[in-house]
PDB file of C-alpha atoms in Angstrom:
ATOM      1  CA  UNK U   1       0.000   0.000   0.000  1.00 70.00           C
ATOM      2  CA  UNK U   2       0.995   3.811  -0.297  1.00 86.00           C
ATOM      3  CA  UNK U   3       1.805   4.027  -3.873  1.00 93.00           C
ATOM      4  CA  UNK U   4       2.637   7.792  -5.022  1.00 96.00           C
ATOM      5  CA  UNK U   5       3.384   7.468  -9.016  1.00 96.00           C
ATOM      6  CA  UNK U   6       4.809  10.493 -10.916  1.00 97.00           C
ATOM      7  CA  UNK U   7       4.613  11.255 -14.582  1.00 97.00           C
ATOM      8  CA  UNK U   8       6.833  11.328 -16.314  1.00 97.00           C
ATOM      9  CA  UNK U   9       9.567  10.084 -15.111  1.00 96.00           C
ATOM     10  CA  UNK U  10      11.891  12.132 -17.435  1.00 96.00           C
ATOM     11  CA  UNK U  11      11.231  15.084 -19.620  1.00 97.00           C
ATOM     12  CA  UNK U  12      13.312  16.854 -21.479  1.00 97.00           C
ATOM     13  CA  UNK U  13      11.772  20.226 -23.071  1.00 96.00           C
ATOM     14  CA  UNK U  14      13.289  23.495 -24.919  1.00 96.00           C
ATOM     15  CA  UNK U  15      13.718  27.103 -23.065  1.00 97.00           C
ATOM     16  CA  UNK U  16      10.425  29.083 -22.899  1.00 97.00           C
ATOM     17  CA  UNK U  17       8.253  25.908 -22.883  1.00 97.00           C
ATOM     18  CA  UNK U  18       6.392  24.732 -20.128  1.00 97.00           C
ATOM     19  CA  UNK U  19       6.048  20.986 -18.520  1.00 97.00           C
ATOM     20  CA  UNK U  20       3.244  19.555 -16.555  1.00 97.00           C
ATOM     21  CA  UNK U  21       4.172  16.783 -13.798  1.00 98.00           C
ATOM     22  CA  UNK U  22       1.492  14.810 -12.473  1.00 97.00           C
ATOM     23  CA  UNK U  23       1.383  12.860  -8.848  1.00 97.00           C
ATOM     24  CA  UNK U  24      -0.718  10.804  -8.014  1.00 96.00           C
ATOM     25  CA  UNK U  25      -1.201   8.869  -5.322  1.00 95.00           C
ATOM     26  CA  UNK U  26      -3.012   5.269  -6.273  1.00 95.00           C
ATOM     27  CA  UNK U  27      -4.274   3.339  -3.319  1.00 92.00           C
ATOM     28  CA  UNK U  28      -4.951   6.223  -0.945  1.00 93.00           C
ATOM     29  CA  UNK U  29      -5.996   9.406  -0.608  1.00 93.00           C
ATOM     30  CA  UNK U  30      -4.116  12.275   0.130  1.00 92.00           C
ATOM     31  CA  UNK U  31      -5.668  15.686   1.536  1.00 86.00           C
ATOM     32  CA  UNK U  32      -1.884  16.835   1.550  1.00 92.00           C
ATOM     33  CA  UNK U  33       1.068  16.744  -1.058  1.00 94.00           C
ATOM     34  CA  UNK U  34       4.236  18.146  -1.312  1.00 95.00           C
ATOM     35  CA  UNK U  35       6.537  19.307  -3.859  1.00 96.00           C
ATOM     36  CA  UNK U  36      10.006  18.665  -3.419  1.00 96.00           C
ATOM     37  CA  UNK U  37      13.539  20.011  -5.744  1.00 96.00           C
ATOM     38  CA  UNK U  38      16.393  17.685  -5.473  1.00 94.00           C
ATOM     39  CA  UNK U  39      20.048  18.873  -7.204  1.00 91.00           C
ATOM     40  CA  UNK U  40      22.477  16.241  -7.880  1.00 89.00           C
ATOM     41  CA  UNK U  41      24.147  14.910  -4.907  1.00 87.00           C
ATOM     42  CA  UNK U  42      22.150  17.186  -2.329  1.00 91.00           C
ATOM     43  CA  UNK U  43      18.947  17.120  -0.216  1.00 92.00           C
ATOM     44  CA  UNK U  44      15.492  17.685  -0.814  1.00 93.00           C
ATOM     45  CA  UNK U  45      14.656  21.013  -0.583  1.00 92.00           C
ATOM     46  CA  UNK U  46      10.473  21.650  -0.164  1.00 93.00           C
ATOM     47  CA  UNK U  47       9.143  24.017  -2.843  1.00 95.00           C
ATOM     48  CA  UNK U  48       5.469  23.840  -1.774  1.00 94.00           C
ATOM     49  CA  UNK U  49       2.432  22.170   0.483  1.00 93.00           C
ATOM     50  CA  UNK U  50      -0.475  21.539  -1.689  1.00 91.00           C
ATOM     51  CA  UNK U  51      -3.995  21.073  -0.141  1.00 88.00           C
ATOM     52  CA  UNK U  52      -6.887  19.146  -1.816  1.00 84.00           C
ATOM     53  CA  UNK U  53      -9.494  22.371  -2.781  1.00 81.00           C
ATOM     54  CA  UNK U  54      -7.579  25.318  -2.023  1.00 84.00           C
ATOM     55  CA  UNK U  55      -4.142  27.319  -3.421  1.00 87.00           C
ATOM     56  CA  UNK U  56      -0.901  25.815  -2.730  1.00 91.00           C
ATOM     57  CA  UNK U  57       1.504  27.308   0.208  1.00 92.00           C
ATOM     58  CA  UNK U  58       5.127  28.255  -1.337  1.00 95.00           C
ATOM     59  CA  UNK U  59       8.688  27.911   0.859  1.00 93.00           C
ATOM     60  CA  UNK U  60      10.138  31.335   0.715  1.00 92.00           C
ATOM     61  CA  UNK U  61      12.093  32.397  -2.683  1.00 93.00           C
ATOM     62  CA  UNK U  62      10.344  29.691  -4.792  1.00 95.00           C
ATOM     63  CA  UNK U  63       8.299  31.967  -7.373  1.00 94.00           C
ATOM     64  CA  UNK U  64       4.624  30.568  -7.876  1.00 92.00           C
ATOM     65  CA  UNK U  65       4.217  32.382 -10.963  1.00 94.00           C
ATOM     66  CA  UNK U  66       6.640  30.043 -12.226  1.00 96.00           C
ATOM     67  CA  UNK U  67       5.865  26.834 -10.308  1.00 97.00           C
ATOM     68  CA  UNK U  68       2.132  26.433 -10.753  1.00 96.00           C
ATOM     69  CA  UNK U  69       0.687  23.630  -8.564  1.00 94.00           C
ATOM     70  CA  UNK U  70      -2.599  22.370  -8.626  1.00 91.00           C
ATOM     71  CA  UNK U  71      -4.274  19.758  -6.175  1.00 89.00           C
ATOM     72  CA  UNK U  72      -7.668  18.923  -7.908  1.00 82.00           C
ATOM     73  CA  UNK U  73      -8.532  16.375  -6.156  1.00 90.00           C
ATOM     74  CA  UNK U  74      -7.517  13.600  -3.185  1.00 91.00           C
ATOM     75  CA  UNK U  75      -5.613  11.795  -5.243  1.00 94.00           C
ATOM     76  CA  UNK U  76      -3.859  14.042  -8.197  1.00 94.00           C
ATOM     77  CA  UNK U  77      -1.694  17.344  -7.824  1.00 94.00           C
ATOM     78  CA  UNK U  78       0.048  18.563 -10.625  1.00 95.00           C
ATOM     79  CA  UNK U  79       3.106  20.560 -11.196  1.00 97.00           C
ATOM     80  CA  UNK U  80       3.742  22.950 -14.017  1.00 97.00           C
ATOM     81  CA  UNK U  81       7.101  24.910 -14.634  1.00 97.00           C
ATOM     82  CA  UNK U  82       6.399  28.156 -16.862  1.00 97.00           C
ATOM     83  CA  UNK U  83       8.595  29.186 -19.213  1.00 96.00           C
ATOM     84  CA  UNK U  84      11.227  26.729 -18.433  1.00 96.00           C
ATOM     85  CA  UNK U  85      15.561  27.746 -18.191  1.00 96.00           C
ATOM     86  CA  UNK U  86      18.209  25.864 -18.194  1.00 96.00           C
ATOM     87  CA  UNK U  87      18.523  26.408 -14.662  1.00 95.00           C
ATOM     88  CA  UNK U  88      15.179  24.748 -13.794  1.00 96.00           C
ATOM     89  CA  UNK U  89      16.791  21.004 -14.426  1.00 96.00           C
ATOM     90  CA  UNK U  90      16.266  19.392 -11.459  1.00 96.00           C
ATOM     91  CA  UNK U  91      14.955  16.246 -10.397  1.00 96.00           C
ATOM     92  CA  UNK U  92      11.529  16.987  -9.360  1.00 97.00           C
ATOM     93  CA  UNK U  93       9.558  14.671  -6.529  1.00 97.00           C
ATOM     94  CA  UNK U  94       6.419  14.683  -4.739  1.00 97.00           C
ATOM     95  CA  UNK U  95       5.339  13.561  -1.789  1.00 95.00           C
ATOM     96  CA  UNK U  96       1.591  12.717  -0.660  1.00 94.00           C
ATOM     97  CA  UNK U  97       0.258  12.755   3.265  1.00 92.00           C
ATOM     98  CA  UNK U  98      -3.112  10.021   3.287  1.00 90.00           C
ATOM     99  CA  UNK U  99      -5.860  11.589   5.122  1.00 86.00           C
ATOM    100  CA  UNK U 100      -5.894   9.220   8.229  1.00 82.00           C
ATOM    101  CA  UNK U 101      -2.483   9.952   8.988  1.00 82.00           C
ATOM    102  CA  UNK U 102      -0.862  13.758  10.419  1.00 78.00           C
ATOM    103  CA  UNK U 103       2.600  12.362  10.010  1.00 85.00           C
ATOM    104  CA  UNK U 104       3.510  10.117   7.102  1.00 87.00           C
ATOM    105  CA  UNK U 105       4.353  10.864   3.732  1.00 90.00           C
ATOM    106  CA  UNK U 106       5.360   8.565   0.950  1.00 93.00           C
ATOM    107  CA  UNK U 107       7.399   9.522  -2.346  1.00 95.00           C
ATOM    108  CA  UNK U 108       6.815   9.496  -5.627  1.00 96.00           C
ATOM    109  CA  UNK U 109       9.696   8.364  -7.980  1.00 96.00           C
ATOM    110  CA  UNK U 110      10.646  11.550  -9.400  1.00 96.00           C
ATOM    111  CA  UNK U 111      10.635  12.992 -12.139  1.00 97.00           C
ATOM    112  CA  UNK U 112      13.811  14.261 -13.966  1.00 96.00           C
ATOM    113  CA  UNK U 113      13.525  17.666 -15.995  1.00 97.00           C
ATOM    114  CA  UNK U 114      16.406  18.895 -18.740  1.00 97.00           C
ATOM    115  CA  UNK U 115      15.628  22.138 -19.887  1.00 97.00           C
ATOM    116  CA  UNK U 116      17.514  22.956 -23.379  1.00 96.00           C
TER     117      UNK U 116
ATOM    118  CA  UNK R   1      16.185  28.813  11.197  1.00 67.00           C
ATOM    119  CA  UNK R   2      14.892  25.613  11.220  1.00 79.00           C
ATOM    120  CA  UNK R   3      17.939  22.739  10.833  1.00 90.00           C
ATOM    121  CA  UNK R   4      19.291  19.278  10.737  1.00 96.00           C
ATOM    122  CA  UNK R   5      22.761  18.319  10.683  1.00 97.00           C
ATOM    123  CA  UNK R   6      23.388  14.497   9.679  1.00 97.00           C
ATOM    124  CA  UNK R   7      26.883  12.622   9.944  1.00 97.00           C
ATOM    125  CA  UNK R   8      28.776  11.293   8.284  1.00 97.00           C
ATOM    126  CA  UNK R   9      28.730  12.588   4.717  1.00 96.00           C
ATOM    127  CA  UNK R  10      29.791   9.381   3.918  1.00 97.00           C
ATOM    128  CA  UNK R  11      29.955   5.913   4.902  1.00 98.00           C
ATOM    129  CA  UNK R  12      31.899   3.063   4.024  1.00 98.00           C
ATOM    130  CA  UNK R  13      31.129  -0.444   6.029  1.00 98.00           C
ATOM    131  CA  UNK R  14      32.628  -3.955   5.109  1.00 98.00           C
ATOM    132  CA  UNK R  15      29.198  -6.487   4.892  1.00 97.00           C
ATOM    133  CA  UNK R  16      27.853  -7.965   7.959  1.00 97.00           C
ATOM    134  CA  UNK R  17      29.115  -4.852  10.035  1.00 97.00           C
ATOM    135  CA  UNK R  18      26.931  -2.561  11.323  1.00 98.00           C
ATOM    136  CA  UNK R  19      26.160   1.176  10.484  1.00 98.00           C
ATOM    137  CA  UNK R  20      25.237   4.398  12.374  1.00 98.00           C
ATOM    138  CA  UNK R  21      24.091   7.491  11.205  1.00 98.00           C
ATOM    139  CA  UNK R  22      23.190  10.447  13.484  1.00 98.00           C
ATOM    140  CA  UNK R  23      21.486  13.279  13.370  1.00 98.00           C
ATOM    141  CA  UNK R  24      20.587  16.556  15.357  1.00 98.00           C
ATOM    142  CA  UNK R  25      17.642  19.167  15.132  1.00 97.00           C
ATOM    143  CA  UNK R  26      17.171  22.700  15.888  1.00 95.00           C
ATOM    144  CA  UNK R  27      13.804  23.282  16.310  1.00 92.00           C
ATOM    145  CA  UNK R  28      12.041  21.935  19.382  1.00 91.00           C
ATOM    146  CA  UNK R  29       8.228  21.831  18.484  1.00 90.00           C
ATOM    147  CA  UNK R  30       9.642  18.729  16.133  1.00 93.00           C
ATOM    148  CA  UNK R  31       7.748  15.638  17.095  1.00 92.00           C
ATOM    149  CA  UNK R  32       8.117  12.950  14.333  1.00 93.00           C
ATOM    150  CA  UNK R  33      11.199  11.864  13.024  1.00 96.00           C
ATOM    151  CA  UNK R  34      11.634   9.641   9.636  1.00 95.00           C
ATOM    152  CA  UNK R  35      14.447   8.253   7.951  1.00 97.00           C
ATOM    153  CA  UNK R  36      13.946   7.523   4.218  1.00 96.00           C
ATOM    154  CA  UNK R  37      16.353   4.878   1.787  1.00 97.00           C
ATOM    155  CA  UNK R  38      17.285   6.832  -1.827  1.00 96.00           C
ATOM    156  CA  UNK R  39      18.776   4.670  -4.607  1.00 95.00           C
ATOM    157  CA  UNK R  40      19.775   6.453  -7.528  1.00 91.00           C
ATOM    158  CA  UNK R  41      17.336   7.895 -10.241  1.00 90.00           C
ATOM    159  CA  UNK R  42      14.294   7.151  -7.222  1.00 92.00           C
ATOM    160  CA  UNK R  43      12.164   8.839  -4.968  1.00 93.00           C
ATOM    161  CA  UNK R  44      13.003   8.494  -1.195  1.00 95.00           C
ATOM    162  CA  UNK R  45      11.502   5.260   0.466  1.00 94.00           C
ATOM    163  CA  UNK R  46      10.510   5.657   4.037  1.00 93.00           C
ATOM    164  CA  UNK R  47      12.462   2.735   6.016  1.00 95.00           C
ATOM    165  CA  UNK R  48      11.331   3.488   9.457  1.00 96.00           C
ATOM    166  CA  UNK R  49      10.151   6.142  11.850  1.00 94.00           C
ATOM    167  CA  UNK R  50       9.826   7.607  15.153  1.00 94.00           C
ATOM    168  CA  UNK R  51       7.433   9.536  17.233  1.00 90.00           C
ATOM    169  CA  UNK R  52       9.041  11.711  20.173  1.00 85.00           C
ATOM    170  CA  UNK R  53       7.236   9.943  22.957  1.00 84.00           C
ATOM    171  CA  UNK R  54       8.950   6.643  22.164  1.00 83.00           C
ATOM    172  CA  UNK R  55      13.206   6.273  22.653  1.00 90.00           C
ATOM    173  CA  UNK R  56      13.433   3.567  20.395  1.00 94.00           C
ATOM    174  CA  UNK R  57      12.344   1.629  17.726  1.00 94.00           C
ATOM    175  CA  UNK R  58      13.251  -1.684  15.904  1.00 96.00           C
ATOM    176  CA  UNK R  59      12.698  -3.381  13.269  1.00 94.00           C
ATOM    177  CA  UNK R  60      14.288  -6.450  11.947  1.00 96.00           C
ATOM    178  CA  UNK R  61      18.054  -4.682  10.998  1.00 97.00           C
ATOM    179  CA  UNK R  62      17.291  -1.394  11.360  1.00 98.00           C
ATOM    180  CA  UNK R  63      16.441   0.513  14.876  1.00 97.00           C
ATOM    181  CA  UNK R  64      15.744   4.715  15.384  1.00 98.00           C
ATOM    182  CA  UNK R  65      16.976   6.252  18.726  1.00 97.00           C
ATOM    183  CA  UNK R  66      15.631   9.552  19.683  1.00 96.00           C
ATOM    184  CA  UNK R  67      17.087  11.750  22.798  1.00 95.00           C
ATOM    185  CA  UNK R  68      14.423  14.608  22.816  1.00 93.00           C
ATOM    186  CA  UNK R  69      16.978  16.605  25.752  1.00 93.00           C
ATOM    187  CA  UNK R  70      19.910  16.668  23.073  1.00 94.00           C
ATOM    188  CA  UNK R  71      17.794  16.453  19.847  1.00 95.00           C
ATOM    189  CA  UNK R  72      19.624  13.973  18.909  1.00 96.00           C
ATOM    190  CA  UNK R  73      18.142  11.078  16.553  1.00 97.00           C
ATOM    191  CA  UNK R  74      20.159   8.165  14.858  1.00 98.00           C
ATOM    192  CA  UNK R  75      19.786   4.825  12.947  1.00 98.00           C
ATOM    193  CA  UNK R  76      21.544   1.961  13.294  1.00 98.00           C
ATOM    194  CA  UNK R  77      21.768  -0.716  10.593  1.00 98.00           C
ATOM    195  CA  UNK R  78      22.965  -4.154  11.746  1.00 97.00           C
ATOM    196  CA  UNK R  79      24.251  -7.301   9.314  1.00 98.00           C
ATOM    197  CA  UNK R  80      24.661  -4.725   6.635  1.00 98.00           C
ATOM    198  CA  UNK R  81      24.306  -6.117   2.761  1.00 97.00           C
ATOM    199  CA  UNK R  82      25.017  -4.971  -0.244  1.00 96.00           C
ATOM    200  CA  UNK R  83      21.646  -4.061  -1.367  1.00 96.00           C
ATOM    201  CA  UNK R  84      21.763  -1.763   1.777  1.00 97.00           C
ATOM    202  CA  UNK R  85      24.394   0.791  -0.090  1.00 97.00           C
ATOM    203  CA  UNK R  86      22.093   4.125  -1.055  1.00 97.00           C
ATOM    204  CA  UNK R  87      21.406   7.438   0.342  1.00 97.00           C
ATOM    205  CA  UNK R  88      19.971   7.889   3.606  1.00 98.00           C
ATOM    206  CA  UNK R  89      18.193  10.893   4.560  1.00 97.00           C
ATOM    207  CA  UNK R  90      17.140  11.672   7.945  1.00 97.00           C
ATOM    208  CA  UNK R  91      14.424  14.541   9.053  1.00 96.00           C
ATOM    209  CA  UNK R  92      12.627  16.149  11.688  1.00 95.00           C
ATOM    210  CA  UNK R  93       8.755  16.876  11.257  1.00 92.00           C
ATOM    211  CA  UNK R  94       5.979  18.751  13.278  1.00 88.00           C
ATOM    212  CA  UNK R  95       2.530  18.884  12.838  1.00 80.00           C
ATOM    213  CA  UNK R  96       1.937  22.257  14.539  1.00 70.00           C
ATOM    214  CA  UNK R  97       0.980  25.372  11.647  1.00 68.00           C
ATOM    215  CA  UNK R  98       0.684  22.658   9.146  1.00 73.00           C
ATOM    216  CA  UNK R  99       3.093  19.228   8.415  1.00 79.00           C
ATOM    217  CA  UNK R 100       6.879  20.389   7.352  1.00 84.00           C
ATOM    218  CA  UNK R 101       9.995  18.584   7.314  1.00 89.00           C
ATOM    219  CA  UNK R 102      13.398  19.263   7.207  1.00 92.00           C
ATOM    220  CA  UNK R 103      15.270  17.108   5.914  1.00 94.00           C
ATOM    221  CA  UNK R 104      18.899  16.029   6.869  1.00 96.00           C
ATOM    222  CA  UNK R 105      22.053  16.680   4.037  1.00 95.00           C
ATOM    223  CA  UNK R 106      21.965  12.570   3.603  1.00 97.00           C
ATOM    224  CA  UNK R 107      24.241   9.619   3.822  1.00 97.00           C
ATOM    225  CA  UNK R 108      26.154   7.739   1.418  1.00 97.00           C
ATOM    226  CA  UNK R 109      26.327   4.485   2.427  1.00 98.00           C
ATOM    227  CA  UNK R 110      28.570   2.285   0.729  1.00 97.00           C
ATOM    228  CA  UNK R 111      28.610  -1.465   1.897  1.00 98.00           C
ATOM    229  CA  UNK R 112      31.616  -3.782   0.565  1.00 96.00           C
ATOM    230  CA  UNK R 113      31.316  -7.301   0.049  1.00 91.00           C
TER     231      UNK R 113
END
């Protein structure tokens, strides 16, 4: 049990484009998610706390204007990078909280995103 | 801030020997304290967890300690294997003004045969 998927896995788009990543959590549901930015050797470093129904929270000096997240329902958020840069490769991974729970949080698989 | 420092960097550990990681947190109100398994190209796999009225925690291989005085938290890995080399990342949650966690730098754990 507690399956997050992501998709895709891997994307590679052009500068000026924009990429949707999709999480989804399949044999629960989730009333939280989280977006998470992970750079090559480092730790994950929380871009935003989504909530079912209502607008996504941001960590301070991540620009929501360019990292658009949208938690439609208990089991789906979706990320979108706007106007992607080179410097937005990263490798990309979410995180969902089930509903009965104040603590866990299981993680997707990631998603890896080359900006050209 | 908010912070939590994890040693070592780096970890080297012949098989069958065991391995300790430890960690320490800053911020006080923290009350629930994972530690997650990263292989390469994956997501972070929760491995076991602690809750800050408990000291300790087992199971099979791997046990959490948690001192809440020193705010100091630590896994220990006995009869390491091969297929235990990855990343480990520790952090320190809290439920209060919403679920966060900070995570620890990470681990490399490399186990020899």
């Amino acid at each position: 049990g507690a399956v997050v998927s992501q998709h895709p896995s891997w994307v590679i788009c052009k500068s000026g484009t924009s990429v949707k990543i999709e999480c989804r959590s399949l044999d629960f549901q989730a009333t939280t998610m989280f977006w998470y930015r992970q750079f090559p050797k480092q730790s994950l470093m929380l871009m935003a706390t989504s909530n079912e129904g209502s607008k996504a929270t941001y960590e301070q000096g991540v620009e929501k204007d360019k990292f658009l997240i949208n938690h439609a329902s208990l089991t789906l958020s979706t990320l979108t990078v706007t106007s992607a840069h080179p410097e937005d490769s990263s490798f990309y991974i979410c995180s969902a909280q089930p509903r009965d729970t104040n603590y866990e949080q299981y993680f997707g698989p990631g998603t890896r995103l080359t900006v050209t | 801030g908010e912070n939590v420092e994890q040693h070592p960097s780096t970890l080297s550990v012949q098989e069958g020997d065991s391995a300790v990681i430890k960690c320490t947190y800053s911020d006080s109100a923290s009350n629930y304290f994972p530690w997650y398994k990263q292989e390469l190209g994956k997501g972070p796999q929760l491995i076991i967890d602690i809750r800050s009225n408990v000291g300790e925690k087992k199971d099979q291989r791997i046990a959490v300690t948690l001192n809440k005085t020193a705010k100091h938290f630590s896994l220990h890995i006995t009869e390491t294997q091969p297929e235990d080399s990855a990343v480990y990342f520790c952090a320190a949650g809290k439920v209060a003004g919403g679920f966060k966690t900070i995570f620890g730098a990470g681990t490399r754990l490399f186990v020899k045969a």
